[in-house]
CSV table of C-alpha atoms in Angstrom, one decimal:
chain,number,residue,atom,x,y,z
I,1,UNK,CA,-18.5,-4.7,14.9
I,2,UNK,CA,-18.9,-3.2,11.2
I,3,UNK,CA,-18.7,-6.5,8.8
I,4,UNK,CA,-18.3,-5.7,5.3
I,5,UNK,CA,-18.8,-8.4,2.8
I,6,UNK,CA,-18.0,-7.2,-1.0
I,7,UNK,CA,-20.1,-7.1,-3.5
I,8,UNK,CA,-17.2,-8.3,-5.7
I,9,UNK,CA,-17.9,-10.3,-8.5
I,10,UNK,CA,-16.2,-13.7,-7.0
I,11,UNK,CA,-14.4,-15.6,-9.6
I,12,UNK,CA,-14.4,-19.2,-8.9
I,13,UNK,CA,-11.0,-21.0,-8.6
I,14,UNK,CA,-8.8,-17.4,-9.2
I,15,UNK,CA,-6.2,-18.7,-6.9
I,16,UNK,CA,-6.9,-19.3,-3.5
I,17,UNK,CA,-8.5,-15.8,-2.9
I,18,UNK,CA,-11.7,-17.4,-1.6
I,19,UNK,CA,-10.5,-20.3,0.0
I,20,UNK,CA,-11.5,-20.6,3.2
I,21,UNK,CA,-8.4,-20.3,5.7
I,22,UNK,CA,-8.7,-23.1,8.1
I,23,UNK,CA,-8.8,-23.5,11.9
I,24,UNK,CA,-9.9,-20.1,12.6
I,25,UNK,CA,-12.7,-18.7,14.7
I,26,UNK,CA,-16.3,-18.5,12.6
I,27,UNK,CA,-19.5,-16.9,13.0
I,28,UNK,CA,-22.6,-19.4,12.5
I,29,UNK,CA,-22.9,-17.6,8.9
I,30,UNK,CA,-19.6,-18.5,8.2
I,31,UNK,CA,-17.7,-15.1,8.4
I,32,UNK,CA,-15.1,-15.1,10.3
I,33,UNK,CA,-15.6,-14.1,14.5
I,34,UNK,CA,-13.1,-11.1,14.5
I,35,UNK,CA,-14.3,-10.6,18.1
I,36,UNK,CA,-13.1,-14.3,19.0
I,37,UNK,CA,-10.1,-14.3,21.7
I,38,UNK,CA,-6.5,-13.7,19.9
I,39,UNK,CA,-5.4,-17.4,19.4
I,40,UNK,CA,-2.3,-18.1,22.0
I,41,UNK,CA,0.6,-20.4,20.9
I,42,UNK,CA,1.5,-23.7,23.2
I,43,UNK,CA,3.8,-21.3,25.5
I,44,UNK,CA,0.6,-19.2,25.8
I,45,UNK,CA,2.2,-16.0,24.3
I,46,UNK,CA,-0.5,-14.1,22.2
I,47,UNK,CA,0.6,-15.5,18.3
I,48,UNK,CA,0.0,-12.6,15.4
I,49,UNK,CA,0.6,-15.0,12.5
I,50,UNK,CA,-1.9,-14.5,9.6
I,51,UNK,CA,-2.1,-11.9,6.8
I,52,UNK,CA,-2.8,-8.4,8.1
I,53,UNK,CA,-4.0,-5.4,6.1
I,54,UNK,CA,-4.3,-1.5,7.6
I,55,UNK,CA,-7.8,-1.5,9.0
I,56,UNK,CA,-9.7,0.8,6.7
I,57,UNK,CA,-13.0,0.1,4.8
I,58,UNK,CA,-13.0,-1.3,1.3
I,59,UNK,CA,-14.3,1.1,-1.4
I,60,UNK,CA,-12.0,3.8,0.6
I,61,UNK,CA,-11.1,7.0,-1.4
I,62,UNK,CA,-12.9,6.6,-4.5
I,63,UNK,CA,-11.9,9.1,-7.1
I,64,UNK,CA,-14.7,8.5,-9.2
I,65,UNK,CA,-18.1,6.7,-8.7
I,66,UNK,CA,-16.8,4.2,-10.5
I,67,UNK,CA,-13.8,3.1,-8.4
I,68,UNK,CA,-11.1,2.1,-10.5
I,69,UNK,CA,-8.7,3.9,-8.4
I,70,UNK,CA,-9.7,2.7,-5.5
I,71,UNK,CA,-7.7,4.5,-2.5
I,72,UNK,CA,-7.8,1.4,0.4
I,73,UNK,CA,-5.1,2.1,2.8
I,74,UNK,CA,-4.0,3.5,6.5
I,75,UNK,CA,-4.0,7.4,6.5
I,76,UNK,CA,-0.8,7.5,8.0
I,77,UNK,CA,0.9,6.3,4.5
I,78,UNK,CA,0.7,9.9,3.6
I,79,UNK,CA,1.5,11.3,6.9
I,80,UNK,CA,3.0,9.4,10.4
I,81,UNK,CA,2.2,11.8,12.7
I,82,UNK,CA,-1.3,12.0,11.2
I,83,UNK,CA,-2.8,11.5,14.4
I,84,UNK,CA,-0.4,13.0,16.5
I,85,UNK,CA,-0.8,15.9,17.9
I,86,UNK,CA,1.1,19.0,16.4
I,87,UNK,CA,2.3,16.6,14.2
I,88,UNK,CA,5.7,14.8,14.1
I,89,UNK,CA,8.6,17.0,15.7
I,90,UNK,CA,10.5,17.4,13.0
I,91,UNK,CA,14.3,19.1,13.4
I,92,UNK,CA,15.0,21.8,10.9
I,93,UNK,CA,17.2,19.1,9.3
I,94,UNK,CA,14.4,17.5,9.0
I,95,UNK,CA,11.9,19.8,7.3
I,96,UNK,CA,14.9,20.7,4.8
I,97,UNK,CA,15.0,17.2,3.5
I,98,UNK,CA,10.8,17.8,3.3
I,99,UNK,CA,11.4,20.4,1.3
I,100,UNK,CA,13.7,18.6,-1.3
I,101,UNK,CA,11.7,15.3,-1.1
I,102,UNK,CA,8.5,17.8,-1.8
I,103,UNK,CA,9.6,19.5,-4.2
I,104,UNK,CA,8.7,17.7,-7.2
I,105,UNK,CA,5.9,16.2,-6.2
I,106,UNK,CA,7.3,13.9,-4.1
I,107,UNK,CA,8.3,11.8,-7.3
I,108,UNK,CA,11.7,11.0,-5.3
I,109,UNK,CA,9.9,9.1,-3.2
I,110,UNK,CA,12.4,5.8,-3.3
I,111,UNK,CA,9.1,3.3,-3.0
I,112,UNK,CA,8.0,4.9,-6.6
I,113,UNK,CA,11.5,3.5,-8.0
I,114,UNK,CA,10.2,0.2,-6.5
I,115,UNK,CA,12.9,0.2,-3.3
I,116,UNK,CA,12.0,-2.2,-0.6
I,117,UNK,CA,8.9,-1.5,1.5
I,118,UNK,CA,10.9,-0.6,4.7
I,119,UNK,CA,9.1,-1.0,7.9
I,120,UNK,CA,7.7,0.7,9.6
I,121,UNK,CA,6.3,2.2,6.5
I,122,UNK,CA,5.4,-0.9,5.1
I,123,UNK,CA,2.5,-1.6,7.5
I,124,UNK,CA,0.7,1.6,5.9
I,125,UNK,CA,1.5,0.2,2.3
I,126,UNK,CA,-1.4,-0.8,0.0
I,127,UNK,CA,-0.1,-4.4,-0.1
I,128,UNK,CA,-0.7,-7.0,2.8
I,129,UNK,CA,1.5,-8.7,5.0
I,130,UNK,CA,1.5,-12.4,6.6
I,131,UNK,CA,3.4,-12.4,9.7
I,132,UNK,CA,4.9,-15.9,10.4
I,133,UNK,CA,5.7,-16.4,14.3
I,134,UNK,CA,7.8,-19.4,15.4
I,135,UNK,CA,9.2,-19.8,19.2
I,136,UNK,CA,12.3,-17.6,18.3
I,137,UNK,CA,11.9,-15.6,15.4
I,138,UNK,CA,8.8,-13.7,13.9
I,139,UNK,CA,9.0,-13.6,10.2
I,140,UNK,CA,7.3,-10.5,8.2
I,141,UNK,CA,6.5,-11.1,5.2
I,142,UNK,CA,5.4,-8.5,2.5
I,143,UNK,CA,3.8,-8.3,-1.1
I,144,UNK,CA,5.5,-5.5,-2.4
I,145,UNK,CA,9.1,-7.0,-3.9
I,146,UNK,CA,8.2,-10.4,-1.9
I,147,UNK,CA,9.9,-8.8,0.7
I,148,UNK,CA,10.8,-10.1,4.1
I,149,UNK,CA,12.0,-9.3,7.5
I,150,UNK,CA,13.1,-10.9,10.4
I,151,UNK,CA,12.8,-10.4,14.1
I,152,UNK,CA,15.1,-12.2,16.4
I,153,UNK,CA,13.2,-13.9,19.7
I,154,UNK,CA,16.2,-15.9,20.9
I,155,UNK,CA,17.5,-12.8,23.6
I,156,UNK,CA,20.8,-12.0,21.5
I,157,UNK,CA,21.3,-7.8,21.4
I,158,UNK,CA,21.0,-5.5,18.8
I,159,UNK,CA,24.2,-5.2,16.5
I,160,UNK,CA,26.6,-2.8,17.1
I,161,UNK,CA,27.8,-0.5,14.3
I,162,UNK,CA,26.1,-3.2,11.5
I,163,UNK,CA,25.5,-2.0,8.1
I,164,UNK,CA,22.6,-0.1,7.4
I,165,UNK,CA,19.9,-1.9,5.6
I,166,UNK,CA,16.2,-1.2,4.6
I,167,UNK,CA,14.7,-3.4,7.2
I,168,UNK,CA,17.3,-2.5,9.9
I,169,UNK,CA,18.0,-5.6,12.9
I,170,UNK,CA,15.2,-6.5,14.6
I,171,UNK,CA,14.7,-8.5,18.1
I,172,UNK,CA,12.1,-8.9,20.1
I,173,UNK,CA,10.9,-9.4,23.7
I,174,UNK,CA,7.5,-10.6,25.7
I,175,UNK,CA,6.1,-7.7,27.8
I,176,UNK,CA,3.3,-9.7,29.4
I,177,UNK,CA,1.2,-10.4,26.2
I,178,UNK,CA,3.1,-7.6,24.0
I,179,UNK,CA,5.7,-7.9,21.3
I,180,UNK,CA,8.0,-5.5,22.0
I,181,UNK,CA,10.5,-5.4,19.0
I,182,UNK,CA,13.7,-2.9,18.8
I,183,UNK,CA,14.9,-2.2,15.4
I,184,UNK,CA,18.2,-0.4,14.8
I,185,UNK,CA,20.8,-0.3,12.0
I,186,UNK,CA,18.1,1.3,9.0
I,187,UNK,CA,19.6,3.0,5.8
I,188,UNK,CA,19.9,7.5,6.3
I,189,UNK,CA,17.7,8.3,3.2
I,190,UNK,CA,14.4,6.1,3.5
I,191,UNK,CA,11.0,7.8,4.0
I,192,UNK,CA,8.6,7.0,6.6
I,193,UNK,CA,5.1,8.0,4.4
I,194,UNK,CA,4.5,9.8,1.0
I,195,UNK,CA,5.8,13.5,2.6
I,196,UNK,CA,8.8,12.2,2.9
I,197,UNK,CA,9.1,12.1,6.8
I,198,UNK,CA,13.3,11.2,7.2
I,199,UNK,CA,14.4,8.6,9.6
I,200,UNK,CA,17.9,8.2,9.8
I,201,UNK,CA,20.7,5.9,10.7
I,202,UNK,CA,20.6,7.1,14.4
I,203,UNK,CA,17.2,6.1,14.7
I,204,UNK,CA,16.1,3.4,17.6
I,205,UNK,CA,13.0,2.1,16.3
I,206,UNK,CA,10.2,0.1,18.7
I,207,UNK,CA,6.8,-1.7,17.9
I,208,UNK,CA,5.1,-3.0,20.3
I,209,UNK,CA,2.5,-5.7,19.0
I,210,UNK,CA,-0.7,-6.1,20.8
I,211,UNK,CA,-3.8,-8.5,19.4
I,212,UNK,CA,-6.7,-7.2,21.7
I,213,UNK,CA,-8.6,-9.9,19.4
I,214,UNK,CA,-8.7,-12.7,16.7
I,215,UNK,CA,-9.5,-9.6,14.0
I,216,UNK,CA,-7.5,-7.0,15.3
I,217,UNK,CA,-3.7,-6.4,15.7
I,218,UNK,CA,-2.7,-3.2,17.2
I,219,UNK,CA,1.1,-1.8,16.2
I,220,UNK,CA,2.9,1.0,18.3
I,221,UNK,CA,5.6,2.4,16.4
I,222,UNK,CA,7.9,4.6,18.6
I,223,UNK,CA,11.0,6.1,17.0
I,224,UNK,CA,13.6,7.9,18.9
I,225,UNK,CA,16.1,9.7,15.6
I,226,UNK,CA,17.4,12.3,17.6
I,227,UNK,CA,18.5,13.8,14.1
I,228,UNK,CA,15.6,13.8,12.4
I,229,UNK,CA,13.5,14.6,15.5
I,230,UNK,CA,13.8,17.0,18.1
I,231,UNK,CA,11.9,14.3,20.7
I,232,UNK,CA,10.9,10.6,20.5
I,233,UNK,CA,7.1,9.7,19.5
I,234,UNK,CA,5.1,7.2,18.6
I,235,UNK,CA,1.8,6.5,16.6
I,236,UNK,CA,-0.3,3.8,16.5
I,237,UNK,CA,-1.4,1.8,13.2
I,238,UNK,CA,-4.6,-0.5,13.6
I,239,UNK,CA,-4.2,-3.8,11.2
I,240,UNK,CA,-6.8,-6.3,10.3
I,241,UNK,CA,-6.7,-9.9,10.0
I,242,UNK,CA,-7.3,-10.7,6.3
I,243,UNK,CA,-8.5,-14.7,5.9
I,244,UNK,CA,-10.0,-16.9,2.9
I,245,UNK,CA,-7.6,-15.5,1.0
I,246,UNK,CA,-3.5,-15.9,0.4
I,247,UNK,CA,-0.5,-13.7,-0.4
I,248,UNK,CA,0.1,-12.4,-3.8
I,249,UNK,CA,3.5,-11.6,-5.6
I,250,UNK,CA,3.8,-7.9,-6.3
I,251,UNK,CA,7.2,-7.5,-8.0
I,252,UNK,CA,7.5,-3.5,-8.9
I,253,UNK,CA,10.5,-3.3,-11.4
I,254,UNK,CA,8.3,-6.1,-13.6
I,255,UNK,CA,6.8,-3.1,-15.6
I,256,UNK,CA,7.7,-0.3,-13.3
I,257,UNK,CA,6.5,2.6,-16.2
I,258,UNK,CA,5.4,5.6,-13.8
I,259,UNK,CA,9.1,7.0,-13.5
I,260,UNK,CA,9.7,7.7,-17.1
I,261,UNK,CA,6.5,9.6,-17.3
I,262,UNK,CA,7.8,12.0,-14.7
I,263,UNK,CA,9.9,13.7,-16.7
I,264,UNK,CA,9.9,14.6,-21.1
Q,1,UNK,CA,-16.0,15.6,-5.4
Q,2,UNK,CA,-14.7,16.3,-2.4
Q,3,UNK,CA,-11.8,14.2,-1.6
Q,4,UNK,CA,-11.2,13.3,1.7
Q,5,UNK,CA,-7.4,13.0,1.2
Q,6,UNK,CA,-7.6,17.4,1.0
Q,7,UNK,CA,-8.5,17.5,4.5
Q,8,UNK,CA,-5.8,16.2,5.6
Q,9,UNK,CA,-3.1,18.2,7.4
Q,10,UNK,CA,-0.3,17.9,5.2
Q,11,UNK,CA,2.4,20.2,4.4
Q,12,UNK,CA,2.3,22.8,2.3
Q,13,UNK,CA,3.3,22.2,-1.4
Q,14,UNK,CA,3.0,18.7,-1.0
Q,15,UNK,CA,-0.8,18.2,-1.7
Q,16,UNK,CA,-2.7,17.0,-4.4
Q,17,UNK,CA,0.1,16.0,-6.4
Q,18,UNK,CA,1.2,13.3,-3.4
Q,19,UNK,CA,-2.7,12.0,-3.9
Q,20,UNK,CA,-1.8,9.0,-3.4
Q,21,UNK,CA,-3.8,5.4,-4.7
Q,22,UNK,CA,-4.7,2.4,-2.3
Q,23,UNK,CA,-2.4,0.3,-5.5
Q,24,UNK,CA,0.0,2.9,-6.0
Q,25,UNK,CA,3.7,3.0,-6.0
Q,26,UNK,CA,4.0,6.4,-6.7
Q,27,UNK,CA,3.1,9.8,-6.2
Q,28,UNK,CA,0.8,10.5,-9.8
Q,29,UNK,CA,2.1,14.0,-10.1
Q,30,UNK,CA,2.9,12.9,-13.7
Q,31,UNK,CA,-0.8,13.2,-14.4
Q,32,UNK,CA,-2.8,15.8,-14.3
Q,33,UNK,CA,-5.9,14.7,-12.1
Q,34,UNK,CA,-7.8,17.5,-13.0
Q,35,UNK,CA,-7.9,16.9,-15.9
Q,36,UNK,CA,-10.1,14.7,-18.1
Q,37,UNK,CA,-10.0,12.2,-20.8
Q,38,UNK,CA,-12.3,10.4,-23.0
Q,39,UNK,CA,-11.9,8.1,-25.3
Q,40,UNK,CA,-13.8,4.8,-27.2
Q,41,UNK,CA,-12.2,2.4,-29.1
Q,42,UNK,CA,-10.6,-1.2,-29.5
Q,43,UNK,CA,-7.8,-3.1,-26.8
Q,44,UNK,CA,-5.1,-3.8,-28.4
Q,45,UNK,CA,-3.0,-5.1,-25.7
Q,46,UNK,CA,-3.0,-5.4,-21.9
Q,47,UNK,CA,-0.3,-5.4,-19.9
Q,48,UNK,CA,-0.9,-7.7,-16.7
Q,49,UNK,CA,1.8,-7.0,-14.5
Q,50,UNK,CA,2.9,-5.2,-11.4
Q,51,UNK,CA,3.1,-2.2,-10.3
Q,52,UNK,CA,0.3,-1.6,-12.7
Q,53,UNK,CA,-1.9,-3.3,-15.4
Q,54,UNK,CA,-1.9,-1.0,-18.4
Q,55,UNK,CA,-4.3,-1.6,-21.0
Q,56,UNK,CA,-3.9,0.0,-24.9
Q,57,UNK,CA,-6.6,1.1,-26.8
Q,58,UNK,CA,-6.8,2.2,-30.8
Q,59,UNK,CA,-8.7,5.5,-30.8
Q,60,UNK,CA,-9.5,6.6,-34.4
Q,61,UNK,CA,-9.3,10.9,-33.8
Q,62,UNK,CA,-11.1,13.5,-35.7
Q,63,UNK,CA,-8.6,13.3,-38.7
Q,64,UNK,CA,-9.5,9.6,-39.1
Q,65,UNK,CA,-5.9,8.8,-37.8
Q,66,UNK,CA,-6.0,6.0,-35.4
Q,67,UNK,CA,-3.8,6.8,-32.0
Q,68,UNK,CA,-2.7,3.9,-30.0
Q,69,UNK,CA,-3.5,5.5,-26.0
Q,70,UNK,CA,-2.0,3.9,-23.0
Q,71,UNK,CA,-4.4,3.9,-20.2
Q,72,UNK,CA,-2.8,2.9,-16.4
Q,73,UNK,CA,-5.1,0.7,-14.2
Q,74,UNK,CA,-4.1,0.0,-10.5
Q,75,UNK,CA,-2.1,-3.3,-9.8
Q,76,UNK,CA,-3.0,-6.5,-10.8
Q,77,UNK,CA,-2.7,-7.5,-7.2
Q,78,UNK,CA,-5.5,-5.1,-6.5
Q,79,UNK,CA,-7.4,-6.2,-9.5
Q,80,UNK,CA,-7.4,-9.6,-8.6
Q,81,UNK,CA,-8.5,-9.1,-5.3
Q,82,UNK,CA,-11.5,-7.1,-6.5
Q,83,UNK,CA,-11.9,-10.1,-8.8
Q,84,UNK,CA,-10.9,-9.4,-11.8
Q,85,UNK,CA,-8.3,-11.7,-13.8
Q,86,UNK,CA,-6.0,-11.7,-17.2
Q,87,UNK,CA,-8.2,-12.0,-19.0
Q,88,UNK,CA,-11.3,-9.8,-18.3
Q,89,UNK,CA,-10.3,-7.8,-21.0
Q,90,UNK,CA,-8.9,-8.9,-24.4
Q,91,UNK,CA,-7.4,-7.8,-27.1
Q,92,UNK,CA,-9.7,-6.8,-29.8
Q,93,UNK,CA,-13.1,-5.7,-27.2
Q,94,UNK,CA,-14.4,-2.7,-27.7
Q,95,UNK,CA,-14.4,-0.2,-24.9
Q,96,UNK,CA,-14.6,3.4,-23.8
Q,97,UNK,CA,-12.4,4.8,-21.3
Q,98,UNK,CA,-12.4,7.7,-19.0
Q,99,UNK,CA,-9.0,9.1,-17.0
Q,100,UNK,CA,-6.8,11.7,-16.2
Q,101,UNK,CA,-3.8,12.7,-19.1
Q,102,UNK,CA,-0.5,12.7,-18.3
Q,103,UNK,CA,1.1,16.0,-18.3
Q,104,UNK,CA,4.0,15.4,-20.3
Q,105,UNK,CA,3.4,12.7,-22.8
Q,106,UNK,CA,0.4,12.8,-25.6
Q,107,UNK,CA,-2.0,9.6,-25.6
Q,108,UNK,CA,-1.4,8.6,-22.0
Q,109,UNK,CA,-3.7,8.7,-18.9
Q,110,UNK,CA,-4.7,7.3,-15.7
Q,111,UNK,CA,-8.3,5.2,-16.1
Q,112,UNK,CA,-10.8,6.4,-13.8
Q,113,UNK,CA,-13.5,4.9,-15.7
Q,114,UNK,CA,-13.4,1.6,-18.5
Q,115,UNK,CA,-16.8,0.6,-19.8
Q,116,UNK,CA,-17.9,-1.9,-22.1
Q,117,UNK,CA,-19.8,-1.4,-25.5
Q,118,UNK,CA,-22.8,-2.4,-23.4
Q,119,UNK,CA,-21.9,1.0,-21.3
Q,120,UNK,CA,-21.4,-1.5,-18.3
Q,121,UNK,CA,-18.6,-0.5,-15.6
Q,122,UNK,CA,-15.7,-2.7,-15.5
Q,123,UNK,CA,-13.1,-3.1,-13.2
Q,124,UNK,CA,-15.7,-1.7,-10.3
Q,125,UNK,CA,-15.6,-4.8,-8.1
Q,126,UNK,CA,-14.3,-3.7,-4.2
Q,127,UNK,CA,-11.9,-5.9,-1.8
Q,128,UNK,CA,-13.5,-8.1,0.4
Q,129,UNK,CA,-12.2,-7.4,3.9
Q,130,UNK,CA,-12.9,-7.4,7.7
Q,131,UNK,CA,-12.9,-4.0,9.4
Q,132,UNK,CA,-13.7,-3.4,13.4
């Protein structure tokens, strides 16, 4: 296990960044044991609340040796299929859309107008998540736009025909100790990283949540979008508990500034 | 520097100008990342909002004229986490600042680098976080 403490200069009382998160597994230095079994809720189903961040080192992708523009986040928010091999298996549909969305830049891209952060994109974003899990419903919540999203544990199906929304309909189902969430009913035009992968209203989205440990939360994403892809696939994003500190509000229209620089 | 984000395979045309930052919202191909800029002078207003903190600086120029530049830092979300707050810089400190211009608009850049008139790094700080 690889521990990395900041060297960030702590400032006492900013919030409740340092505040210790209670009732959570510690080491005798007081960090927290990530390697501590994944806590179980009273039914004894593995239980994936907390705040979860892709699990990449701090200080990732600095520009400069100063670090202002610090680069933390999952390698797959530039690419999915990073780590698939051959890539994703993209349709020729698909790969003309890549070309439009490319084009300039990729300034199109509907998160840099401060859209929703859609999942599954948004567990690759640079902002964390806290998932909230009751007996039938795991909530999702998100920092970008104070988003949420909500997945259904109570056994009803997946709409038919619904309206397609950024988040889709979620519901989910035990498979021994995963969480195996189906997701249908997402918009035609979001992107699923900064190329500008398509997914599409035919798509049948699943996740299936795994938390091998108290530090780690594993997340399948499988997407079957027969017209964006000429198979289904999946990839895998690791995600990492984030404690002693809290959620902050990330609203991106407050001073959204970037878009009108695009063009003159 | 070598950037590790080059290495990756991603499609052609879509490469250093989808660079993308860990507190970004957007792609930064309205800046010219190669490109440098370098400036010293006094805050004159910061901006402490989301998606981005911006902080202005007046920079007196060659001619004597004084130029007001806009300089774009990541989130304040990011910032704080790194622990920095409102009010780590004010109006009316003097600083120098480098960054990458923006392509299109004069007096306007990315900040890659803000230092006090002590020369001391600011903004530097790195998330605290658990990794396996």
């Amino acid at each position: 296990m690889l521990l990395v403490w900041a060297s960030t200069p702590v400032v006492a009382g900013a919030q409740w960044l340092n505040y210790p998160t209670p009732g959570i597994p510690r080491l005798a230095t007081g960090a927290p044991d990530l390697k501590a079994p994944a806590p179980r809720t009273p039914d004894g189903k593995p239980d994936f609340s907390g705040m979860w961040f892709a699990n990449v080192p701090s200080k990732d992708y600095c520009r400069e040796k100063d670090c202002i523009q610090e680069e933390r986040m999952a390698r797959e928010q530039i690419n999915l299929g990073l780590n698939l091999k051959g890539g994703l298996p993209y349709t020729e549909w698909s790969r003309e859309q890549m070309k439009i969305r490319g084009a300039n830049g990729g300034r199109e891209d509907p998160h840099s107008y401060c859209m929703p952060p859609n999942f599954p994109r948004a567990w690759t974003l640079p902002q964390h998540s806290r998932i909230v899990q009751t007996p039938g419903m795991l909530v999702i919540l998100h920092e970008f736009n104070a988003a949420y999203r909500e997945v259904y544990l109570d056994g009803r199906p997946l709409p038919v025909n619904p309206n397609p929304t950024w988040n889709g309909y979620s519901t989910g189902h035990w498979e021994g100790d995963t969480l195996v969430i189906e997701t249908n009913g997402i918009r035609d035009d979001m992107w699923l990283d900064i190329q500008g992968s398509p997914v599409t209203e035919s798509a049948r989205i699943t996740e299936r949540l795994k938390r091998p440990n108290f530090g780690l939360m594993q997340v399948e994403i499988a997407v079957n979008d027969p017209k964006a892809y000429t198979r289904p696939w999946s990839v895998t994003i690791e995600m990492a508990i984030q404690v002693d500190t809290q959620m902050l509000e990330e609203i991106c229209l407050d001073n959204e500034r970037d878009t009108k620089l695009y063009k003159k | 520097m070598t950037h590790r984000l080059f290495r990756l395979p991603v499609l052609a045309g879509i490469c250093l100008a989808l660079a993308p930052a860990a507190w970004a919202h957007h792609s930064q191909s309205e800046y010219d990342l190669k490109g440098k800029v370098e400036v010293e002078g006094t805050v004159t207003k910061v901006e402490w909002k989301s998606p981005h903190a911006w902080v202005y600086v007046d920079v007196t120029d060659d001619k004597g004229q004084t130029v007001n530049w806009s300089f774009e830092l990541p989130s304040p979300v990011t910032l704080m986490r790194r622990g920095w707050t409102r009010d780590s810089l004010k109006p009316g400190d003097r600083i120098s600042v480098a960054g990458a211009p923006a392509r299109n608009f004069p007096a306007i850049a990315i900040a890659n680098s803000i230092r006090d008139s002590t020369g001391k790094p600011l903004f530097t700080g790195t998330t605290k976080t658990y990794e396996q």
